[in-house]
């Protein structure tokens, strides 16, 4: 599953320096950080509204838009999904240790 994120991250990287007229991502990069942050904010709001509507397909669609735009943000900042997945993995490891410690205590 992470393969999708890695492959998408590669595409996002390849759009750096691409023609903004031929690529949505290149256009976002050209507009700059504030424009990307605006999209992240909009997609977060649309995600909240979709959850409130209670339509599962709509929620999945909006979360995909949100994830996509956060990946664009990470790429623009010189980061990628790998760092986020590593952080989640680290927390998962920590919580695993906590549960283990709890069981032992
Ligand atoms: N996954 C996506 C993806 N998800 C959403 N979007 C775009 O994100 C925008 C979502 O914004 P909105 O829902 O607000 O729609 P909108 O009103 O058209 O948005 P704006 O033009 O106002 O920003 C739409 O224009 C979608 O086309 C995406 N655009 C591209 N990708 C992926 O990124 C790759 C590179 O895209 P290009 O740079 O266009 O080649 C593609 O191969 C895809 O895999």
mmCIF file of N, CA and C and ligand atoms in Angstrom:
data_model
loop_
_atom_site.group_PDB
_atom_site.id
_atom_site.type_symbol
_atom_site.label_atom_id
_atom_site.label_comp_id
_atom_site.label_asym_id
_atom_site.label_seq_id
_atom_site.Cartn_x
_atom_site.Cartn_y
_atom_site.Cartn_z
ATOM 1 N N UNK A 1 0.833 -1.205 0.000
ATOM 2 C CA UNK A 1 0.000 0.000 0.000
ATOM 3 C C UNK A 1 0.871 1.260 0.000
ATOM 4 N N UNK A 2 1.975 1.203 0.785
ATOM 5 C CA UNK A 2 2.870 2.349 0.832
ATOM 6 C C UNK A 2 3.506 2.616 -0.524
ATOM 7 N N UNK A 3 3.531 1.568 -1.366
ATOM 8 C CA UNK A 3 4.094 1.685 -2.698
ATOM 9 C C UNK A 3 3.406 2.794 -3.487
ATOM 10 N N UNK A 4 2.108 2.926 -3.297
ATOM 11 C CA UNK A 4 1.352 3.979 -3.994
ATOM 12 C C UNK A 4 1.890 5.347 -3.574
ATOM 13 N N UNK A 5 2.102 5.520 -2.280
ATOM 14 C CA UNK A 5 2.611 6.802 -1.778
ATOM 15 C C UNK A 5 4.001 7.076 -2.338
ATOM 16 N N UNK A 6 4.850 6.042 -2.355
ATOM 17 C CA UNK A 6 6.213 6.213 -2.873
ATOM 18 C C UNK A 6 6.192 6.586 -4.361
ATOM 19 N N UNK A 7 5.347 5.887 -5.114
ATOM 20 C CA UNK A 7 5.297 6.167 -6.551
ATOM 21 C C UNK A 7 4.718 7.552 -6.828
ATOM 22 N N UNK A 8 3.698 7.918 -6.043
ATOM 23 C CA UNK A 8 3.127 9.255 -6.210
ATOM 24 C C UNK A 8 4.163 10.325 -5.839
ATOM 25 N N UNK A 9 4.931 10.062 -4.775
ATOM 26 C CA UNK A 9 5.976 11.007 -4.363
ATOM 27 C C UNK A 9 7.001 11.196 -5.483
ATOM 28 N N UNK A 10 7.309 10.110 -6.192
ATOM 29 C CA UNK A 10 8.254 10.212 -7.320
ATOM 30 C C UNK A 10 7.699 11.120 -8.412
ATOM 31 N N UNK A 11 6.401 10.937 -8.699
ATOM 32 C CA UNK A 11 5.767 11.786 -9.722
ATOM 33 C C UNK A 11 5.790 13.249 -9.273
ATOM 34 N N UNK A 12 5.478 13.481 -7.998
ATOM 35 C CA UNK A 12 5.460 14.868 -7.488
ATOM 36 C C UNK A 12 6.845 15.495 -7.600
ATOM 37 N N UNK A 13 7.876 14.687 -7.332
ATOM 38 C CA UNK A 13 9.260 15.171 -7.446
ATOM 39 C C UNK A 13 9.567 15.537 -8.903
ATOM 40 N N UNK A 14 9.084 14.688 -9.815
ATOM 41 C CA UNK A 14 9.367 14.906 -11.244
ATOM 42 C C UNK A 14 8.685 16.159 -11.782
ATOM 43 N N UNK A 15 7.679 16.638 -11.080
ATOM 44 C CA UNK A 15 6.951 17.838 -11.546
ATOM 45 C C UNK A 15 7.672 19.133 -11.183
ATOM 46 N N UNK A 16 8.726 19.026 -10.371
ATOM 47 C CA UNK A 16 9.492 20.235 -10.039
ATOM 48 C C UNK A 16 10.203 20.708 -11.309
ATOM 49 N N UNK A 17 9.936 21.924 -11.704
ATOM 50 C CA UNK A 17 10.538 22.445 -12.922
ATOM 51 C C UNK A 17 9.739 22.124 -14.181
ATOM 52 N N UNK A 18 8.617 21.398 -14.028
ATOM 53 C CA UNK A 18 7.776 21.088 -15.197
ATOM 54 C C UNK A 18 6.955 22.326 -15.582
ATOM 55 N N UNK A 19 6.382 22.256 -16.769
ATOM 56 C CA UNK A 19 5.585 23.376 -17.284
ATOM 57 C C UNK A 19 4.258 23.477 -16.520
ATOM 58 N N UNK A 20 4.020 24.612 -15.844
ATOM 59 C CA UNK A 20 2.777 24.775 -15.071
ATOM 60 C C UNK A 20 1.515 24.637 -15.924
ATOM 61 N N UNK A 21 1.642 24.900 -17.228
ATOM 62 C CA UNK A 21 0.457 24.794 -18.089
ATOM 63 C C UNK A 21 0.095 23.344 -18.398
ATOM 64 N N UNK A 22 1.041 22.434 -18.157
ATOM 65 C CA UNK A 22 0.778 21.039 -18.521
ATOM 66 C C UNK A 22 0.603 20.135 -17.299
ATOM 67 N N UNK A 23 0.707 20.723 -16.110
ATOM 68 C CA UNK A 23 0.661 19.897 -14.910
ATOM 69 C C UNK A 23 0.020 20.659 -13.741
ATOM 70 N N UNK A 24 -0.985 20.024 -13.130
ATOM 71 C CA UNK A 24 -1.649 20.631 -11.961
ATOM 72 C C UNK A 24 -0.653 20.841 -10.828
ATOM 73 N N UNK A 25 0.208 19.842 -10.609
ATOM 74 C CA UNK A 25 1.176 19.919 -9.506
ATOM 75 C C UNK A 25 2.216 21.012 -9.777
ATOM 76 N N UNK A 26 2.715 21.076 -11.014
ATOM 77 C CA UNK A 26 3.690 22.118 -11.366
ATOM 78 C C UNK A 26 3.065 23.496 -11.187
ATOM 79 N N UNK A 27 1.772 23.590 -11.495
ATOM 80 C CA UNK A 27 1.083 24.881 -11.328
ATOM 81 C C UNK A 27 1.025 25.264 -9.846
ATOM 82 N N UNK A 28 0.758 24.273 -8.979
ATOM 83 C CA UNK A 28 0.726 24.548 -7.532
ATOM 84 C C UNK A 28 2.110 24.983 -7.032
ATOM 85 N N UNK A 29 3.158 24.275 -7.480
ATOM 86 C CA UNK A 29 4.524 24.659 -7.084
ATOM 87 C C UNK A 29 4.807 26.108 -7.511
ATOM 88 N N UNK A 30 4.386 26.430 -8.736
ATOM 89 C CA UNK A 30 4.669 27.769 -9.268
ATOM 90 C C UNK A 30 3.944 28.841 -8.456
ATOM 91 N N UNK A 31 2.760 28.505 -7.965
ATOM 92 C CA UNK A 31 1.994 29.474 -7.161
ATOM 93 C C UNK A 31 2.626 29.672 -5.778
ATOM 94 N N UNK A 32 3.304 28.639 -5.294
ATOM 95 C CA UNK A 32 4.040 28.776 -4.033
ATOM 96 C C UNK A 32 3.346 28.192 -2.810
ATOM 97 N N UNK A 33 4.047 28.321 -1.670
ATOM 98 C CA UNK A 33 3.617 27.684 -0.420
ATOM 99 C C UNK A 33 2.208 28.094 0.006
ATOM 100 N N UNK A 34 1.909 29.388 -0.037
ATOM 101 C CA UNK A 34 0.596 29.835 0.437
ATOM 102 C C UNK A 34 -0.548 29.184 -0.348
ATOM 103 N N UNK A 35 -0.364 29.041 -1.660
ATOM 104 C CA UNK A 35 -1.409 28.422 -2.489
ATOM 105 C C UNK A 35 -1.572 26.945 -2.118
ATOM 106 N N UNK A 36 -0.477 26.284 -1.838
ATOM 107 C CA UNK A 36 -0.550 24.860 -1.448
ATOM 108 C C UNK A 36 -1.242 24.734 -0.091
ATOM 109 N N UNK A 37 -0.876 25.620 0.844
ATOM 110 C CA UNK A 37 -1.502 25.583 2.171
ATOM 111 C C UNK A 37 -2.997 25.867 2.079
ATOM 112 N N UNK A 38 -3.369 26.752 1.163
ATOM 113 C CA UNK A 38 -4.796 27.064 0.966
ATOM 114 C C UNK A 38 -5.543 25.817 0.506
ATOM 115 N N UNK A 39 -4.934 25.081 -0.432
ATOM 116 C CA UNK A 39 -5.577 23.849 -0.903
ATOM 117 C C UNK A 39 -5.698 22.824 0.231
ATOM 118 N N UNK A 40 -4.646 22.700 1.050
ATOM 119 C CA UNK A 40 -4.700 21.747 2.168
ATOM 120 C C UNK A 40 -5.855 22.130 3.106
ATOM 121 N N UNK A 41 -5.978 23.431 3.380
ATOM 122 C CA UNK A 41 -7.064 23.906 4.252
ATOM 123 C C UNK A 41 -8.434 23.618 3.651
ATOM 124 N N UNK A 42 -8.577 23.884 2.346
ATOM 125 C CA UNK A 42 -9.864 23.642 1.671
ATOM 126 C C UNK A 42 -10.222 22.157 1.714
ATOM 127 N N UNK A 43 -9.226 21.317 1.420
ATOM 128 C CA UNK A 43 -9.507 19.874 1.378
ATOM 129 C C UNK A 43 -9.810 19.346 2.782
ATOM 130 N N UNK A 44 -9.191 19.931 3.808
ATOM 131 C CA UNK A 44 -9.496 19.520 5.184
ATOM 132 C C UNK A 44 -10.947 19.875 5.515
ATOM 133 N N UNK A 45 -11.362 21.064 5.102
ATOM 134 C CA UNK A 45 -12.747 21.486 5.344
ATOM 135 C C UNK A 45 -13.729 20.580 4.600
ATOM 136 N N UNK A 46 -13.401 20.260 3.323
ATOM 137 C CA UNK A 46 -14.276 19.384 2.544
ATOM 138 C C UNK A 46 -14.347 17.984 3.165
ATOM 139 N N UNK A 47 -13.241 17.557 3.784
ATOM 140 C CA UNK A 47 -13.243 16.257 4.468
ATOM 141 C C UNK A 47 -14.191 16.280 5.660
ATOM 142 N N UNK A 48 -14.141 17.362 6.430
ATOM 143 C CA UNK A 48 -15.034 17.500 7.591
ATOM 144 C C UNK A 48 -16.489 17.484 7.134
ATOM 145 N N UNK A 49 -16.780 18.219 6.054
ATOM 146 C CA UNK A 49 -18.166 18.279 5.562
ATOM 147 C C UNK A 49 -18.624 16.914 5.071
ATOM 148 N N UNK A 50 -17.736 16.187 4.394
ATOM 149 C CA UNK A 50 -18.090 14.853 3.887
ATOM 150 C C UNK A 50 -18.383 13.899 5.049
ATOM 151 N N UNK A 51 -17.587 14.008 6.103
ATOM 152 C CA UNK A 51 -17.822 13.142 7.271
ATOM 153 C C UNK A 51 -19.180 13.448 7.895
ATOM 154 N N UNK A 52 -19.501 14.726 7.957
ATOM 155 C CA UNK A 52 -20.794 15.141 8.516
ATOM 156 C C UNK A 52 -21.956 14.648 7.659
ATOM 157 N N UNK A 53 -21.745 14.605 6.322
ATOM 158 C CA UNK A 53 -22.797 14.137 5.412
ATOM 159 C C UNK A 53 -23.060 12.645 5.583
ATOM 160 N N UNK A 54 -22.055 11.933 6.083
ATOM 161 C CA UNK A 54 -22.241 10.505 6.347
ATOM 162 C C UNK A 54 -22.282 9.634 5.103
ATOM 163 N N UNK A 55 -21.657 10.097 4.008
ATOM 164 C CA UNK A 55 -21.597 9.281 2.782
ATOM 165 C C UNK A 55 -20.173 8.732 2.659
ATOM 166 N N UNK A 56 -19.979 7.438 2.914
ATOM 167 C CA UNK A 56 -18.624 6.876 2.952
ATOM 168 C C UNK A 56 -17.788 7.144 1.703
ATOM 169 N N UNK A 57 -18.383 6.972 0.496
ATOM 170 C CA UNK A 57 -17.621 7.181 -0.745
ATOM 171 C C UNK A 57 -17.108 8.615 -0.853
ATOM 172 N N UNK A 58 -17.950 9.536 -0.429
ATOM 173 C CA UNK A 58 -17.585 10.956 -0.494
ATOM 174 C C UNK A 58 -16.420 11.235 0.456
ATOM 175 N N UNK A 59 -16.498 10.624 1.639
ATOM 176 C CA UNK A 59 -15.434 10.819 2.625
ATOM 177 C C UNK A 59 -14.098 10.292 2.092
ATOM 178 N N UNK A 60 -14.131 9.111 1.500
ATOM 179 C CA UNK A 60 -12.905 8.527 0.933
ATOM 180 C C UNK A 60 -12.340 9.451 -0.149
ATOM 181 N N UNK A 61 -13.213 9.966 -1.007
ATOM 182 C CA UNK A 61 -12.797 10.862 -2.099
ATOM 183 C C UNK A 61 -12.124 12.119 -1.533
ATOM 184 N N UNK A 62 -12.724 12.689 -0.515
ATOM 185 C CA UNK A 62 -12.175 13.934 0.045
ATOM 186 C C UNK A 62 -10.879 13.684 0.818
ATOM 187 N N UNK A 63 -10.804 12.554 1.506
ATOM 188 C CA UNK A 63 -9.550 12.229 2.210
ATOM 189 C C UNK A 63 -8.426 12.012 1.188
ATOM 190 N N UNK A 64 -8.772 11.397 0.044
ATOM 191 C CA UNK A 64 -7.758 11.221 -1.012
ATOM 192 C C UNK A 64 -7.257 12.585 -1.491
ATOM 193 N N UNK A 65 -8.182 13.526 -1.683
ATOM 194 C CA UNK A 65 -7.781 14.897 -2.068
ATOM 195 C C UNK A 65 -6.888 15.521 -1.001
ATOM 196 N N UNK A 66 -7.253 15.304 0.271
ATOM 197 C CA UNK A 66 -6.470 15.881 1.382
ATOM 198 C C UNK A 66 -5.072 15.262 1.437
ATOM 199 N N UNK A 67 -5.017 13.936 1.372
ATOM 200 C CA UNK A 67 -3.701 13.265 1.391
ATOM 201 C C UNK A 67 -2.849 13.755 0.233
ATOM 202 N N UNK A 68 -3.490 13.816 -0.958
ATOM 203 C CA UNK A 68 -2.742 14.236 -2.154
ATOM 204 C C UNK A 68 -2.118 15.615 -1.936
ATOM 205 N N UNK A 69 -2.910 16.560 -1.431
ATOM 206 C CA UNK A 69 -2.378 17.918 -1.284
ATOM 207 C C UNK A 69 -1.362 18.020 -0.146
ATOM 208 N N UNK A 70 -1.480 17.169 0.875
ATOM 209 C CA UNK A 70 -0.435 17.174 1.912
ATOM 210 C C UNK A 70 0.863 16.577 1.349
ATOM 211 N N UNK A 71 0.733 15.628 0.407
ATOM 212 C CA UNK A 71 1.939 15.084 -0.247
ATOM 213 C C UNK A 71 2.621 16.148 -1.110
ATOM 214 N N UNK A 72 1.795 16.980 -1.773
ATOM 215 C CA UNK A 72 2.368 18.090 -2.551
ATOM 216 C C UNK A 72 3.097 19.045 -1.598
ATOM 217 N N UNK A 73 2.486 19.313 -0.448
ATOM 218 C CA UNK A 73 3.115 20.194 0.550
ATOM 219 C C UNK A 73 4.457 19.617 1.016
ATOM 220 N N UNK A 74 4.451 18.336 1.346
ATOM 221 C CA UNK A 74 5.698 17.696 1.800
ATOM 222 C C UNK A 74 6.775 17.812 0.717
ATOM 223 N N UNK A 75 6.395 17.513 -0.523
ATOM 224 C CA UNK A 75 7.366 17.560 -1.625
ATOM 225 C C UNK A 75 7.921 18.975 -1.791
ATOM 226 N N UNK A 76 7.029 19.962 -1.704
ATOM 227 C CA UNK A 76 7.474 21.351 -1.872
ATOM 228 C C UNK A 76 8.457 21.748 -0.772
ATOM 229 N N UNK A 77 8.313 21.092 0.395
ATOM 230 C CA UNK A 77 9.183 21.390 1.531
ATOM 231 C C UNK A 77 10.422 20.482 1.568
ATOM 232 N N UNK A 78 10.596 19.683 0.524
ATOM 233 C CA UNK A 78 11.759 18.796 0.471
ATOM 234 C C UNK A 78 11.609 17.544 1.321
ATOM 235 N N UNK A 79 10.350 17.215 1.633
ATOM 236 C CA UNK A 79 10.064 16.010 2.428
ATOM 237 C C UNK A 79 9.217 15.048 1.600
ATOM 238 N N UNK A 80 8.864 13.904 2.201
ATOM 239 C CA UNK A 80 8.047 12.941 1.473
ATOM 240 C C UNK A 80 7.299 12.037 2.440
ATOM 241 N N UNK A 81 6.469 11.135 1.886
ATOM 242 C CA UNK A 81 5.675 10.245 2.732
ATOM 243 C C UNK A 81 6.540 9.343 3.616
ATOM 244 N N UNK A 82 7.766 9.055 3.150
ATOM 245 C CA UNK A 82 8.635 8.158 3.919
ATOM 246 C C UNK A 82 8.854 8.675 5.336
ATOM 247 N N UNK A 83 9.105 9.969 5.464
ATOM 248 C CA UNK A 83 9.353 10.539 6.800
ATOM 249 C C UNK A 83 8.117 10.426 7.693
ATOM 250 N N UNK A 84 6.933 10.636 7.093
ATOM 251 C CA UNK A 84 5.689 10.562 7.879
ATOM 252 C C UNK A 84 5.426 9.113 8.298
ATOM 253 N N UNK A 85 5.635 8.192 7.359
ATOM 254 C CA UNK A 85 5.416 6.773 7.681
ATOM 255 C C UNK A 85 6.399 6.310 8.758
ATOM 256 N N UNK A 86 7.640 6.803 8.677
ATOM 257 C CA UNK A 86 8.630 6.449 9.705
ATOM 258 C C UNK A 86 8.193 6.967 11.073
ATOM 259 N N UNK A 87 7.633 8.185 11.086
ATOM 260 C CA UNK A 87 7.171 8.765 12.354
ATOM 261 C C UNK A 87 6.005 7.954 12.933
ATOM 262 N N UNK A 88 5.066 7.558 12.047
ATOM 263 C CA UNK A 88 3.931 6.735 12.508
ATOM 264 C C UNK A 88 4.427 5.387 13.011
ATOM 265 N N UNK A 89 5.409 4.843 12.294
ATOM 266 C CA UNK A 89 5.986 3.552 12.679
ATOM 267 C C UNK A 89 6.634 3.669 14.061
ATOM 268 N N UNK A 90 7.344 4.785 14.265
ATOM 269 C CA UNK A 90 8.012 5.012 15.547
ATOM 270 C C UNK A 90 6.977 5.069 16.680
ATOM 271 N N UNK A 91 5.867 5.802 16.431
ATOM 272 C CA UNK A 91 4.825 5.921 17.464
ATOM 273 C C UNK A 91 4.170 4.577 17.736
ATOM 274 N N UNK A 92 3.955 3.816 16.653
ATOM 275 C CA UNK A 92 3.343 2.491 16.795
ATOM 276 C C UNK A 92 4.230 1.613 17.678
ATOM 277 N N UNK A 93 5.540 1.725 17.423
ATOM 278 C CA UNK A 93 6.497 0.968 18.233
ATOM 279 C C UNK A 93 6.428 1.388 19.690
ATOM 280 N N UNK A 94 6.316 2.692 19.910
ATOM 281 C CA UNK A 94 6.236 3.202 21.282
ATOM 282 C C UNK A 94 4.979 2.703 21.968
ATOM 283 N N UNK A 95 3.830 2.761 21.228
ATOM 284 C CA UNK A 95 2.573 2.326 21.853
ATOM 285 C C UNK A 95 2.616 0.830 22.120
ATOM 286 N N UNK A 96 3.285 0.081 21.232
ATOM 287 C CA UNK A 96 3.429 -1.355 21.451
ATOM 288 C C UNK A 96 4.178 -1.634 22.735
ATOM 289 N N UNK A 97 5.251 -0.861 22.964
ATOM 290 C CA UNK A 97 6.026 -1.038 24.190
ATOM 291 C C UNK A 97 5.195 -0.676 25.407
ATOM 292 N N UNK A 98 4.379 0.397 25.269
ATOM 293 C CA UNK A 98 3.538 0.840 26.381
ATOM 294 C C UNK A 98 2.548 -0.247 26.765
ATOM 295 N N UNK A 99 1.897 -0.833 25.707
ATOM 296 C CA UNK A 99 0.917 -1.900 25.987
ATOM 297 C C UNK A 99 1.588 -3.067 26.693
ATOM 298 N N UNK A 100 2.804 -3.389 26.191
ATOM 299 C CA UNK A 100 3.535 -4.522 26.771
ATOM 300 C C UNK A 100 3.852 -4.233 28.242
ATOM 301 N N UNK A 101 4.332 -2.972 28.479
ATOM 302 C CA UNK A 101 4.678 -2.590 29.852
ATOM 303 C C UNK A 101 3.448 -2.645 30.737
ATOM 304 N N UNK A 102 2.278 -2.216 30.168
ATOM 305 C CA UNK A 102 1.027 -2.218 30.928
ATOM 306 C C UNK A 102 0.621 -3.626 31.328
ATOM 307 N N UNK A 103 0.780 -4.554 30.365
ATOM 308 C CA UNK A 103 0.405 -5.947 30.646
ATOM 309 C C UNK A 103 1.293 -6.540 31.732
ATOM 310 N N UNK A 104 2.601 -6.140 31.655
ATOM 311 C CA UNK A 104 3.537 -6.703 32.638
ATOM 312 C C UNK A 104 3.292 -6.135 34.030
ATOM 313 N N UNK A 105 2.879 -4.791 34.022
ATOM 314 C CA UNK A 105 2.675 -4.127 35.316
ATOM 315 C C UNK A 105 1.383 -4.615 35.906
HETATM 316 N N1 LIG B 1 -3.834 12.434 -7.275
HETATM 317 C C1 LIG B 1 -3.930 13.492 -7.917
HETATM 318 C C2 LIG B 1 -4.963 14.454 -7.612
HETATM 319 N N2 LIG B 1 -5.949 14.440 -6.701
HETATM 320 C C3 LIG B 1 -6.597 15.601 -6.864
HETATM 321 N N3 LIG B 1 -6.058 16.325 -7.864
HETATM 322 C C4 LIG B 1 -6.485 17.637 -8.360
HETATM 323 O O1 LIG B 1 -6.740 18.439 -7.243
HETATM 324 C C5 LIG B 1 -7.759 19.342 -7.534
HETATM 325 C C6 LIG B 1 -8.771 19.228 -6.411
HETATM 326 O O2 LIG B 1 -9.197 20.459 -6.165
HETATM 327 P P1 LIG B 1 -10.755 20.771 -6.073
HETATM 328 O O3 LIG B 1 -11.519 19.567 -5.658
HETATM 329 O O4 LIG B 1 -10.854 21.952 -5.202
HETATM 330 O O5 LIG B 1 -11.115 21.053 -7.575
HETATM 331 P P2 LIG B 1 -10.791 22.368 -8.403
HETATM 332 O O6 LIG B 1 -11.841 23.365 -8.113
HETATM 333 O O7 LIG B 1 -10.631 21.909 -9.819
HETATM 334 O O8 LIG B 1 -9.377 22.848 -7.798
HETATM 335 P P3 LIG B 1 -8.603 24.164 -8.167
HETATM 336 O O9 LIG B 1 -8.231 24.094 -9.641
HETATM 337 O O10 LIG B 1 -9.461 25.328 -7.822
HETATM 338 O O11 LIG B 1 -7.367 24.102 -7.288
HETATM 339 C C7 LIG B 1 -8.381 18.963 -8.875
HETATM 340 O O12 LIG B 1 -7.948 19.859 -9.879
HETATM 341 C C8 LIG B 1 -7.794 17.569 -9.117
HETATM 342 O O13 LIG B 1 -7.540 17.343 -10.486
HETATM 343 C C9 LIG B 1 -5.021 15.649 -8.349
HETATM 344 N N4 LIG B 1 -4.146 15.944 -9.356
HETATM 345 C C10 LIG B 1 -3.162 15.043 -9.610
HETATM 346 N N5 LIG B 1 -3.040 13.836 -8.928
HETATM 347 C C11 LIG B 1 -1.914 12.918 -9.194
HETATM 348 O O14 LIG B 1 -0.761 13.702 -9.434
HETATM 349 C C12 LIG B 1 -0.132 13.242 -10.619
HETATM 350 C C13 LIG B 1 0.521 14.421 -11.322
HETATM 351 O O15 LIG B 1 -0.483 15.314 -11.754
HETATM 352 P P4 LIG B 1 -0.111 16.431 -12.849
HETATM 353 O O16 LIG B 1 0.844 17.339 -12.212
HETATM 354 O O17 LIG B 1 -1.429 17.125 -13.183
HETATM 355 O O18 LIG B 1 0.448 15.720 -14.036
HETATM 356 C C14 LIG B 1 -1.242 12.588 -11.446
HETATM 357 O O19 LIG B 1 -0.708 11.573 -12.251
HETATM 358 C C15 LIG B 1 -2.142 12.010 -10.369
HETATM 359 O O20 LIG B 1 -1.640 10.715 -10.036
#
